[in-house]
mmCIF file of N, CA and C in Angstrom:
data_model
loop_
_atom_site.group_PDB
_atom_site.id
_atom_site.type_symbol
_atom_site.label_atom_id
_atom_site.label_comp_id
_atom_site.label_asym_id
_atom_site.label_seq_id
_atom_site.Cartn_x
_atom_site.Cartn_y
_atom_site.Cartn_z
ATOM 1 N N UNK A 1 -13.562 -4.763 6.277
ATOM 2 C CA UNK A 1 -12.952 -3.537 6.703
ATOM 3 C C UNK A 1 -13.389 -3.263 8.137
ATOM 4 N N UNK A 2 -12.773 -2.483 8.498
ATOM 5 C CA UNK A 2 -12.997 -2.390 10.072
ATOM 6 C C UNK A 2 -12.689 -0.570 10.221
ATOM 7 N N UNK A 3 -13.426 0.154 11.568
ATOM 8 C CA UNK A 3 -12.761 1.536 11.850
ATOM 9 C C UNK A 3 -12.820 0.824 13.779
ATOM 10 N N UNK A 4 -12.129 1.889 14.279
ATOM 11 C CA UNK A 4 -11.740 1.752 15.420
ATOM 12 C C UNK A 4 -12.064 3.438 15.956
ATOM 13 N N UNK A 5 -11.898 3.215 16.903
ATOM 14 C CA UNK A 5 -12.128 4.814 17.984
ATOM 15 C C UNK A 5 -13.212 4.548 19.491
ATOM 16 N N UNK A 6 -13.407 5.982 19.229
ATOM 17 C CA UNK A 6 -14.068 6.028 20.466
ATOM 18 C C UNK A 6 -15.691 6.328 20.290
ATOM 19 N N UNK A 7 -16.814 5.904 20.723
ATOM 20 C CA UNK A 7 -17.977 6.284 20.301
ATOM 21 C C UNK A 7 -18.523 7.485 20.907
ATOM 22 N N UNK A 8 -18.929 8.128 20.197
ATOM 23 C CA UNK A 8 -19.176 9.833 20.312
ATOM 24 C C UNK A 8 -20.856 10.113 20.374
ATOM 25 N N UNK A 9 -21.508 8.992 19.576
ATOM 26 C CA UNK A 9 -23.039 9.441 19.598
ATOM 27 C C UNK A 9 -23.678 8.355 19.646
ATOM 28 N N UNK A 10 -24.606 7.368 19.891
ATOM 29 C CA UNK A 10 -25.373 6.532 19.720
ATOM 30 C C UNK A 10 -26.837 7.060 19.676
ATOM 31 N N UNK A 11 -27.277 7.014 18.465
ATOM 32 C CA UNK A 11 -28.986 7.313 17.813
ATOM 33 C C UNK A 11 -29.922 6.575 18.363
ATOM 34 N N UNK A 12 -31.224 6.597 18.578
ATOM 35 C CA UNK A 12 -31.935 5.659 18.639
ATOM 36 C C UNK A 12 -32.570 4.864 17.351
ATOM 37 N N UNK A 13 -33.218 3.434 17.663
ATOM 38 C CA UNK A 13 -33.412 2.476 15.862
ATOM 39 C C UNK A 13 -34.358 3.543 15.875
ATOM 40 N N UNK A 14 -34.853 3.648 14.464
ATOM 41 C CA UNK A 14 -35.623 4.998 14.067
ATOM 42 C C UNK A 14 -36.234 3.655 12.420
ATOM 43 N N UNK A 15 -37.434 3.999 11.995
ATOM 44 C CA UNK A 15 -37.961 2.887 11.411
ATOM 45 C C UNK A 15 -38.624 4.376 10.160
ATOM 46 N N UNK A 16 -38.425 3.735 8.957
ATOM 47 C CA UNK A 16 -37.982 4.342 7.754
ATOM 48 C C UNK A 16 -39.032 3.970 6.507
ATOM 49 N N UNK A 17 -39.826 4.677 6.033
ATOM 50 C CA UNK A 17 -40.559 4.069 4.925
ATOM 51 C C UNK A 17 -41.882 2.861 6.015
ATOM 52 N N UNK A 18 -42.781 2.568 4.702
ATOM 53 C CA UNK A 18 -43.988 2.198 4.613
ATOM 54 C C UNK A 18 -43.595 0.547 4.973
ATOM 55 N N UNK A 19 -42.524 0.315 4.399
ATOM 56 C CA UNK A 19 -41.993 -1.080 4.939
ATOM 57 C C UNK A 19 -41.581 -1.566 6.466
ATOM 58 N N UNK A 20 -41.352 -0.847 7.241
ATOM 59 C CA UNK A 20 -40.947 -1.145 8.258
ATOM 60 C C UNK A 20 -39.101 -1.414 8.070
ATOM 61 N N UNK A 21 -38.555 -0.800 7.326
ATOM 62 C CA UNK A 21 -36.788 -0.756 7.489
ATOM 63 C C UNK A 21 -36.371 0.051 8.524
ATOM 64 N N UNK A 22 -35.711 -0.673 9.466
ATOM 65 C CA UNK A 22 -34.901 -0.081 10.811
ATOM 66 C C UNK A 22 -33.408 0.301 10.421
ATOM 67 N N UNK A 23 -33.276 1.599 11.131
ATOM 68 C CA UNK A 23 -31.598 1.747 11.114
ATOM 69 C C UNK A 23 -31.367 2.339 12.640
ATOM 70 N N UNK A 24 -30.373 2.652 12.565
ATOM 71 C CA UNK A 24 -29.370 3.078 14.176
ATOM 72 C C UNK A 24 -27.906 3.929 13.752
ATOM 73 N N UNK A 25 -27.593 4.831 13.961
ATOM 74 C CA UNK A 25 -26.723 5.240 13.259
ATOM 75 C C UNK A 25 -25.964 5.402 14.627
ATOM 76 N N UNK A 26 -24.407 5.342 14.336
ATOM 77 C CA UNK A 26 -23.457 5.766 15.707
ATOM 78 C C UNK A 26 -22.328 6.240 15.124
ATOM 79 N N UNK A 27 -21.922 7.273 15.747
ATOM 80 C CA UNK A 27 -20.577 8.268 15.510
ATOM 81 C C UNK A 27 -19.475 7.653 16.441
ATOM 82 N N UNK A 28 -18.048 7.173 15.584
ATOM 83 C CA UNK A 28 -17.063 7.103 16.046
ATOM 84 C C UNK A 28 -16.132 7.943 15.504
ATOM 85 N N UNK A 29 -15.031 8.304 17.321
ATOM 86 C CA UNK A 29 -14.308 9.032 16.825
ATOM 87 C C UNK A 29 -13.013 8.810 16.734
ATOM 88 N N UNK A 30 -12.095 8.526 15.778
ATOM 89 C CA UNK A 30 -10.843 7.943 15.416
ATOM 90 C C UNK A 30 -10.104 8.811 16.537
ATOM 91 N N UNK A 31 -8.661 7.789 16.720
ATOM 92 C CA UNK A 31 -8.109 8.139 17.438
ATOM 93 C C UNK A 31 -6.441 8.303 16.604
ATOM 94 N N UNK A 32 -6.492 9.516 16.201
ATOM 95 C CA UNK A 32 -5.406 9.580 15.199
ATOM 96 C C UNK A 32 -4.564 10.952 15.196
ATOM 97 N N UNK A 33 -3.528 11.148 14.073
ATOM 98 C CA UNK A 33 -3.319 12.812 14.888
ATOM 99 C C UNK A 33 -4.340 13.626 14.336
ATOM 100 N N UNK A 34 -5.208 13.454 12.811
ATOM 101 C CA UNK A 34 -6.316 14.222 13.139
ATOM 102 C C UNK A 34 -7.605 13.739 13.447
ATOM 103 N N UNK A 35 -8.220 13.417 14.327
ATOM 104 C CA UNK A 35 -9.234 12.269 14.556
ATOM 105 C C UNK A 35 -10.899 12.694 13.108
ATOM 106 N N UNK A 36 -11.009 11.702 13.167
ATOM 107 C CA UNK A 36 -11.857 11.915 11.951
ATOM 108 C C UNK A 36 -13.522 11.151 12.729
ATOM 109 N N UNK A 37 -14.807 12.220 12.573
ATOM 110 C CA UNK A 37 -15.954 11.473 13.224
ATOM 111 C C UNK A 37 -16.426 11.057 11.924
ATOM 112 N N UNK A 38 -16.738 9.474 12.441
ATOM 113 C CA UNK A 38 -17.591 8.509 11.403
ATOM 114 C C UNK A 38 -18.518 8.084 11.482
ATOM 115 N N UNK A 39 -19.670 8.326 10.677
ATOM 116 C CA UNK A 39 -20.799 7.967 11.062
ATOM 117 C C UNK A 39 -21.328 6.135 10.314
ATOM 118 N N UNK A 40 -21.605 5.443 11.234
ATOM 119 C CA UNK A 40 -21.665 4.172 11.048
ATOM 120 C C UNK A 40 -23.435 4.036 10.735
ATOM 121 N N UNK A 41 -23.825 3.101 10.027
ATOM 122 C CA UNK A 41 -25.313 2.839 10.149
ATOM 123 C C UNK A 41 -25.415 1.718 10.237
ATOM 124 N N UNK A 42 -26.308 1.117 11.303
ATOM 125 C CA UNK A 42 -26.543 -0.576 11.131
ATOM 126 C C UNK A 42 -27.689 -0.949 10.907
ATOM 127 N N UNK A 43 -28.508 -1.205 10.244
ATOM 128 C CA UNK A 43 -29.802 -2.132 9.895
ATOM 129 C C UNK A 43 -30.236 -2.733 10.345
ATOM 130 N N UNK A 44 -31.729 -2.813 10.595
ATOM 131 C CA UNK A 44 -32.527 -4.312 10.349
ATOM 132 C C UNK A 44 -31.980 -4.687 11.737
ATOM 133 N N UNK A 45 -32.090 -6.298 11.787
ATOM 134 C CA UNK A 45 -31.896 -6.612 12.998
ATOM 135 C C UNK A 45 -30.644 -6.729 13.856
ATOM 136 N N UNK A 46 -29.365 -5.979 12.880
ATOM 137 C CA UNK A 46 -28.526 -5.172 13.206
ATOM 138 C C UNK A 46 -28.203 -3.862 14.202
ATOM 139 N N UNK A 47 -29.178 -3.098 14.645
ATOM 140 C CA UNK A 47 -29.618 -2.275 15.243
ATOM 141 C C UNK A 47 -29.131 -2.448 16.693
ATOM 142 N N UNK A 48 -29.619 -4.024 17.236
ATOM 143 C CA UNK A 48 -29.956 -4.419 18.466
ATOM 144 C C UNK A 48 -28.496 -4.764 18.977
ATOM 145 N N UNK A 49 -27.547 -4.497 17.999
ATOM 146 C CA UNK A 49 -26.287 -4.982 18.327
ATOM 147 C C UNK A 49 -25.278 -3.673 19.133
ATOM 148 N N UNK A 50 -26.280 -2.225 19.159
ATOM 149 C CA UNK A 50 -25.224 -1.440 19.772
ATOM 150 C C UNK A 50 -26.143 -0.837 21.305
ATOM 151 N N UNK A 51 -27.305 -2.272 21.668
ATOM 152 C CA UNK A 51 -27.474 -2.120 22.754
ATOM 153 C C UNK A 51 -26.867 -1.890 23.848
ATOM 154 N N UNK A 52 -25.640 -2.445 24.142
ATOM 155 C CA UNK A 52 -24.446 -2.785 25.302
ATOM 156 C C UNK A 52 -23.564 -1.597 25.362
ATOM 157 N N UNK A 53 -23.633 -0.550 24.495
ATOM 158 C CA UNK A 53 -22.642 0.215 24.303
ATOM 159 C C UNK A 53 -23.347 1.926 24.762
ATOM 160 N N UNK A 54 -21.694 2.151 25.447
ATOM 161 C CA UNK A 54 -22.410 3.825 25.866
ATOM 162 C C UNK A 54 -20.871 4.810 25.376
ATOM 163 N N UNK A 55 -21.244 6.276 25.247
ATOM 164 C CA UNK A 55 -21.193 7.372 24.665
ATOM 165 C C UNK A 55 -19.682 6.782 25.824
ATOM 166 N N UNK A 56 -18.253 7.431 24.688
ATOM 167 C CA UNK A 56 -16.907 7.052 25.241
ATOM 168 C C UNK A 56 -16.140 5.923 25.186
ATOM 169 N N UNK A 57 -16.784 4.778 25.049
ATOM 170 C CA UNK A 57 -16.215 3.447 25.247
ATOM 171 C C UNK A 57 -15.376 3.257 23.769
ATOM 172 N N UNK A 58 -14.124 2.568 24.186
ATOM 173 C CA UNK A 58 -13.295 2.093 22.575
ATOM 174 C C UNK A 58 -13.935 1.444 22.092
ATOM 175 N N UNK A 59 -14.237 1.001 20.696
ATOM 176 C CA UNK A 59 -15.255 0.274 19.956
ATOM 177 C C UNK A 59 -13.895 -0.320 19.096
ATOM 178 N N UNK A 60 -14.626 -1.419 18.548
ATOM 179 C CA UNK A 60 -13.450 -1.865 16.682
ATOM 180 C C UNK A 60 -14.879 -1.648 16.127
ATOM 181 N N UNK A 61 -15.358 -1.421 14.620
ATOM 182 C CA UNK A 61 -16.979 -2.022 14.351
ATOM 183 C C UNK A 61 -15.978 -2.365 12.972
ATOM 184 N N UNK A 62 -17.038 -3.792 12.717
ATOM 185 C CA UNK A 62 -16.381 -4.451 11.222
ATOM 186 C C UNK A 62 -17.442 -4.021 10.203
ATOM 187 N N UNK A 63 -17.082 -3.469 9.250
ATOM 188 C CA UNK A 63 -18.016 -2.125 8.269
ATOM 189 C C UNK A 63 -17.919 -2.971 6.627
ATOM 190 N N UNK A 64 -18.868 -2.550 5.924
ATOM 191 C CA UNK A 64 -19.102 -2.578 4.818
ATOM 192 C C UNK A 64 -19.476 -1.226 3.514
ATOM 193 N N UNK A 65 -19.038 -1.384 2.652
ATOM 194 C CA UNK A 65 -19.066 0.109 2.575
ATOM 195 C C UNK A 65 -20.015 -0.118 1.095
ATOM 196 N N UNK A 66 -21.168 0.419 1.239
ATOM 197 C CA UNK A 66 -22.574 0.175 0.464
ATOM 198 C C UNK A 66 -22.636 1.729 -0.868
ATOM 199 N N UNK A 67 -23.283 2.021 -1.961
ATOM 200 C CA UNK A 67 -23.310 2.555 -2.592
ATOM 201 C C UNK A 67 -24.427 2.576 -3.448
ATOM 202 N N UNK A 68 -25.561 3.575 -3.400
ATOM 203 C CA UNK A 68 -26.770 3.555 -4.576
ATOM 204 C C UNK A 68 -26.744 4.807 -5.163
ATOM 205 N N UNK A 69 -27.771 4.293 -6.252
ATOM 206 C CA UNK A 69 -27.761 5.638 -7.157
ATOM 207 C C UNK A 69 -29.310 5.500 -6.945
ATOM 208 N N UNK A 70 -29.702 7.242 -7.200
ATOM 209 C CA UNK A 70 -31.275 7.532 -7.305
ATOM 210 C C UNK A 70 -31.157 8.164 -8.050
ATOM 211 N N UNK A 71 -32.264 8.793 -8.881
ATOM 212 C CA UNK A 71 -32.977 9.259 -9.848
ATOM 213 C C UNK A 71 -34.089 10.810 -9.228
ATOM 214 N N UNK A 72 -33.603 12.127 -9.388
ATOM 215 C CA UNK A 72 -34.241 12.678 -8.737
ATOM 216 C C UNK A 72 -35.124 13.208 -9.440
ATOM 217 N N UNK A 73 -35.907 13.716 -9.235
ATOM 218 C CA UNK A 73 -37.294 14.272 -10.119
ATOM 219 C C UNK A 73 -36.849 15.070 -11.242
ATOM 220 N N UNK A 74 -35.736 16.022 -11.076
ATOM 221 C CA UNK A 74 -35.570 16.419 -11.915
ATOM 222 C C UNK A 74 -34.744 15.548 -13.205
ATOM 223 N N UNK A 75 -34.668 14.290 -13.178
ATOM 224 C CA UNK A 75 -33.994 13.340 -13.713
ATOM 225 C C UNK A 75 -32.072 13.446 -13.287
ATOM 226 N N UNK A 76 -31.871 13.973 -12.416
ATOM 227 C CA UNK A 76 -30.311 13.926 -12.458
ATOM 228 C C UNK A 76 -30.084 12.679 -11.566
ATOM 229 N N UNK A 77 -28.781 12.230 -12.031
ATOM 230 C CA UNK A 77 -28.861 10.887 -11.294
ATOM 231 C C UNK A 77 -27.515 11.510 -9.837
ATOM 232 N N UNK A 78 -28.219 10.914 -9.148
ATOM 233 C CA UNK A 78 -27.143 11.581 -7.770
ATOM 234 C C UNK A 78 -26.934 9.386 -6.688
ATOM 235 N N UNK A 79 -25.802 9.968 -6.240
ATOM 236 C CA UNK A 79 -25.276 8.863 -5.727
ATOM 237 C C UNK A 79 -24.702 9.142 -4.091
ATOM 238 N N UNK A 80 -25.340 8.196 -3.217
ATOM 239 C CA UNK A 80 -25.092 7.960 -2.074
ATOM 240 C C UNK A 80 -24.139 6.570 -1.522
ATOM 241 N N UNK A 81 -23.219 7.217 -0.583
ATOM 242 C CA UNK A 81 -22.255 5.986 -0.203
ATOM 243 C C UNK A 81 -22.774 5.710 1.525
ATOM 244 N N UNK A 82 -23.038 4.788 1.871
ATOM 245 C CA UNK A 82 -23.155 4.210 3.518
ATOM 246 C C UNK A 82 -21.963 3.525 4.001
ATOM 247 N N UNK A 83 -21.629 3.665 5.259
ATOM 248 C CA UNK A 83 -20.965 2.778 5.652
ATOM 249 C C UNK A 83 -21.599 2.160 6.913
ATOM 250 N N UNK A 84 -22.036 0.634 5.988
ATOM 251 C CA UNK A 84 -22.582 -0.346 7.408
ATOM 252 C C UNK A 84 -21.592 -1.275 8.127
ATOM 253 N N UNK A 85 -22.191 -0.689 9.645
ATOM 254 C CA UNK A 85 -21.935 -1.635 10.403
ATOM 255 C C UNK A 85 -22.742 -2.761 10.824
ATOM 256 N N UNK A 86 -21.578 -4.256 10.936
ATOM 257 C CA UNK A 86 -22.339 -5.643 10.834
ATOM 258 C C UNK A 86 -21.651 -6.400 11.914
ATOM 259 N N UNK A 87 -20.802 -5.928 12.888
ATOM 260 C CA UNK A 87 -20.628 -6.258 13.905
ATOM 261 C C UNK A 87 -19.696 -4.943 14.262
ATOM 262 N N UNK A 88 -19.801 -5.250 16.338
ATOM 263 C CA UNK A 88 -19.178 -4.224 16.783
ATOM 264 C C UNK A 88 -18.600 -5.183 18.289
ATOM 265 N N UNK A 89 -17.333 -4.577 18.522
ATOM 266 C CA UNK A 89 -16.604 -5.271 20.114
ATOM 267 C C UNK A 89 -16.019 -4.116 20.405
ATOM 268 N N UNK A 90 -15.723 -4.429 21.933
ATOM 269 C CA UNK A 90 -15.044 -3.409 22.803
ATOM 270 C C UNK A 90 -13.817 -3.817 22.833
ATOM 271 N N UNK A 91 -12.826 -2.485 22.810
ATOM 272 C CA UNK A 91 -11.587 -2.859 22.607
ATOM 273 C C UNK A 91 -10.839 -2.863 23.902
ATOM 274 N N UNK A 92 -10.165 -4.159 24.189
ATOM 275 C CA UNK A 92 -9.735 -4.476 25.253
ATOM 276 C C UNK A 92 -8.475 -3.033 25.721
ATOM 277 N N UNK A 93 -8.687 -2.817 27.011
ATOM 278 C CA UNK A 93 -7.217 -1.594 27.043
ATOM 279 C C UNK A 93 -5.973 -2.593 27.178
ATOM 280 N N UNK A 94 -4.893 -1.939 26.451
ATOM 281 C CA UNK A 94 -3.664 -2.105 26.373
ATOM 282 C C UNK A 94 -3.177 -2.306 28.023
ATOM 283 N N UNK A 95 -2.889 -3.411 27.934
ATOM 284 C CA UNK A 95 -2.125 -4.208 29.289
ATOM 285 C C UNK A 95 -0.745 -3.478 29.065
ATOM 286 N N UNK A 96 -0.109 -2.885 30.858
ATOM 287 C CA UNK A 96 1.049 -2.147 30.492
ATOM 288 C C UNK A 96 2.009 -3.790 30.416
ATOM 289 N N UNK A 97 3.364 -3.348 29.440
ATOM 290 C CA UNK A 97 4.197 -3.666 28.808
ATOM 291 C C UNK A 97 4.981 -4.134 30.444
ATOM 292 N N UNK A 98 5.264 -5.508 30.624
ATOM 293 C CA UNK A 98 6.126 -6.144 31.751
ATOM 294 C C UNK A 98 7.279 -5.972 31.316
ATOM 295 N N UNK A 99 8.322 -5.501 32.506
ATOM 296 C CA UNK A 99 9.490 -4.967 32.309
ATOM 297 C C UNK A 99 10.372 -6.450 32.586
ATOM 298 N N UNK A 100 11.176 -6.738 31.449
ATOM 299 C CA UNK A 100 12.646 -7.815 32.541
ATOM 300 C C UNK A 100 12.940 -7.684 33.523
ATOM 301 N N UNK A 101 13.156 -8.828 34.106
ATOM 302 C CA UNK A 101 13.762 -8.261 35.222
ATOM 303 C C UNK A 101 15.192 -8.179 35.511
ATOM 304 N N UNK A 102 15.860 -7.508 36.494
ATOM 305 C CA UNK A 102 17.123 -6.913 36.035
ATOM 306 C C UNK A 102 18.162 -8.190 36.110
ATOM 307 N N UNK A 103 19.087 -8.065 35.393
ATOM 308 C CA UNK A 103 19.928 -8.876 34.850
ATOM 309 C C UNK A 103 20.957 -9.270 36.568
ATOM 310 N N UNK A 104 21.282 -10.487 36.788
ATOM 311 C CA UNK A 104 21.789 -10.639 38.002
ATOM 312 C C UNK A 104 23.974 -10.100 37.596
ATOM 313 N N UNK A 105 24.246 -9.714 38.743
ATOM 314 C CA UNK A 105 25.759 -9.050 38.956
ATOM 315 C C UNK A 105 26.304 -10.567 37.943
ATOM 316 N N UNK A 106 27.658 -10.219 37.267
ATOM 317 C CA UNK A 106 28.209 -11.217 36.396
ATOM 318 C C UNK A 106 28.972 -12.190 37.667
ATOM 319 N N UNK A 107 29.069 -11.287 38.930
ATOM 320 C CA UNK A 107 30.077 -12.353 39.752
ATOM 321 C C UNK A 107 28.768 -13.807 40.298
ATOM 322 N N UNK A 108 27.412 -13.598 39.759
ATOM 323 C CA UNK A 108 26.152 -14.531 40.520
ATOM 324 C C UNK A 108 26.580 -15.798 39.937
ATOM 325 N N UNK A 109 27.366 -15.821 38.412
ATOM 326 C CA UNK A 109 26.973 -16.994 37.573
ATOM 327 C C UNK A 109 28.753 -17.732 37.767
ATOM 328 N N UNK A 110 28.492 -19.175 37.343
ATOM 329 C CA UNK A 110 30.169 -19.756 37.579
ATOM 330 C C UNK A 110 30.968 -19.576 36.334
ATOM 331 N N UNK A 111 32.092 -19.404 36.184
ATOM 332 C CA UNK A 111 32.664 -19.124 34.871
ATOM 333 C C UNK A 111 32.340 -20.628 34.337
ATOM 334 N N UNK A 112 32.645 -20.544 32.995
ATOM 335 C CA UNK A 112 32.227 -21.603 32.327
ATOM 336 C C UNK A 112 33.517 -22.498 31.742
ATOM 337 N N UNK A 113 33.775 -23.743 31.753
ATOM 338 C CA UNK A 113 34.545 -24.526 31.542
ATOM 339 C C UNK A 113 35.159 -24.235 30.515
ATOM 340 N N UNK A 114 36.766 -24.228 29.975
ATOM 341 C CA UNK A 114 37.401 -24.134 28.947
ATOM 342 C C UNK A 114 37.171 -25.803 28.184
ATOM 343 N N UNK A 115 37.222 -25.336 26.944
ATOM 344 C CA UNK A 115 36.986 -26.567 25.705
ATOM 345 C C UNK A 115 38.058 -26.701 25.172
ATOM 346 N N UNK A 116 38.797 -27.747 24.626
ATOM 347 C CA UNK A 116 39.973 -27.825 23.757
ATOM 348 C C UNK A 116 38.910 -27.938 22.526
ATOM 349 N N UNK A 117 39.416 -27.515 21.477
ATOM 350 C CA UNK A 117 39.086 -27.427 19.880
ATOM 351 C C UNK A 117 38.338 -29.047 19.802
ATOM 352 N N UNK A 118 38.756 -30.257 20.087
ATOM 353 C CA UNK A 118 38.471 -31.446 19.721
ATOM 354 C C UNK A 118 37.207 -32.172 21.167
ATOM 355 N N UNK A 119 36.921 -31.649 22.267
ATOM 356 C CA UNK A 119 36.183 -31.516 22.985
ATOM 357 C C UNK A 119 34.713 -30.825 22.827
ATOM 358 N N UNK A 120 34.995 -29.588 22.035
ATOM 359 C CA UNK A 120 33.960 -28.532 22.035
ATOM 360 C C UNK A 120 33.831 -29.017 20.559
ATOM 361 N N UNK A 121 34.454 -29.840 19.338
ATOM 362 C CA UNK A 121 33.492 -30.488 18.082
ATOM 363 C C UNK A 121 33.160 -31.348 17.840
ATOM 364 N N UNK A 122 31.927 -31.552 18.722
ATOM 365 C CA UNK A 122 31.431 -32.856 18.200
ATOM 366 C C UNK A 122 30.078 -33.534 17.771
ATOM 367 N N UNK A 123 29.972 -32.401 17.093
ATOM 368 C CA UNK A 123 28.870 -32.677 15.561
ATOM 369 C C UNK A 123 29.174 -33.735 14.890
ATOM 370 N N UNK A 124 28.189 -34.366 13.856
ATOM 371 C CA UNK A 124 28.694 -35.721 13.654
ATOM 372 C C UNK A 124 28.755 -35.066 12.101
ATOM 373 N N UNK A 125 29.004 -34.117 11.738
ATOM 374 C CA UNK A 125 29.308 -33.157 10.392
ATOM 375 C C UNK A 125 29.903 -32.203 10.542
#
């Protein structure tokens, strides 16, 4: 899966628990009639991948969409959805559209030779 837009926030890696787990989170903002902000998270040595990138630039990021359940003290079970990002590119701008060029006056070209019926068939079927 993939989202597209414009990037709106870039987080710094921020390191999580006793383990040493890295994340980076970045807000894109769709470019749609109602634009929708998405918050992306990338991991681990994933992180280092939204070095190159600054606040505005078109992004594509290719996403995965992750899901756990926890157990909260009070025993209710509650459920969280992520959406990781596992690669990200800049989206090239739209090259304007080359126009034809204009069609030359009909008097530029030579009229074209008349065919008799047995001249102009000669397919071998």
């Amino acid at each position: 899966m993939e989202v597209t837009g414009k990037i709106k926030m870039i987080d710094t890696t921020k390191e999580v628990g006793s383990s040493g787990f890295k994340k980076r989170d970045v807000v894109i903002t769709t470019d749609e009639q109602y634009p929708q902000h998405i918050l992306v998270q990338f991991v681990q040595d994933k992180c280092d991948l939204l070095n190159g990138f600054a606040v505005g630039e078109a992004v594509k990021i290719d996403i995965n969409l992750r899901g756990r359940e926890w157990v909260n003290p009070q025993g209710e079970t509650v459920y969280f959805n992520t959406i990781q990002g596992w690669r990200i590119g800049k989206l090239q701008a739209e090259a304007p559209q080359q126009q034809a060029p204009p069609m030359p006056a009909a008097q530029t070209f030579e009229p074209a030779p008349s065919f008799t019926e047995e001249e102009h068939d000669d397919l071998p079927f």
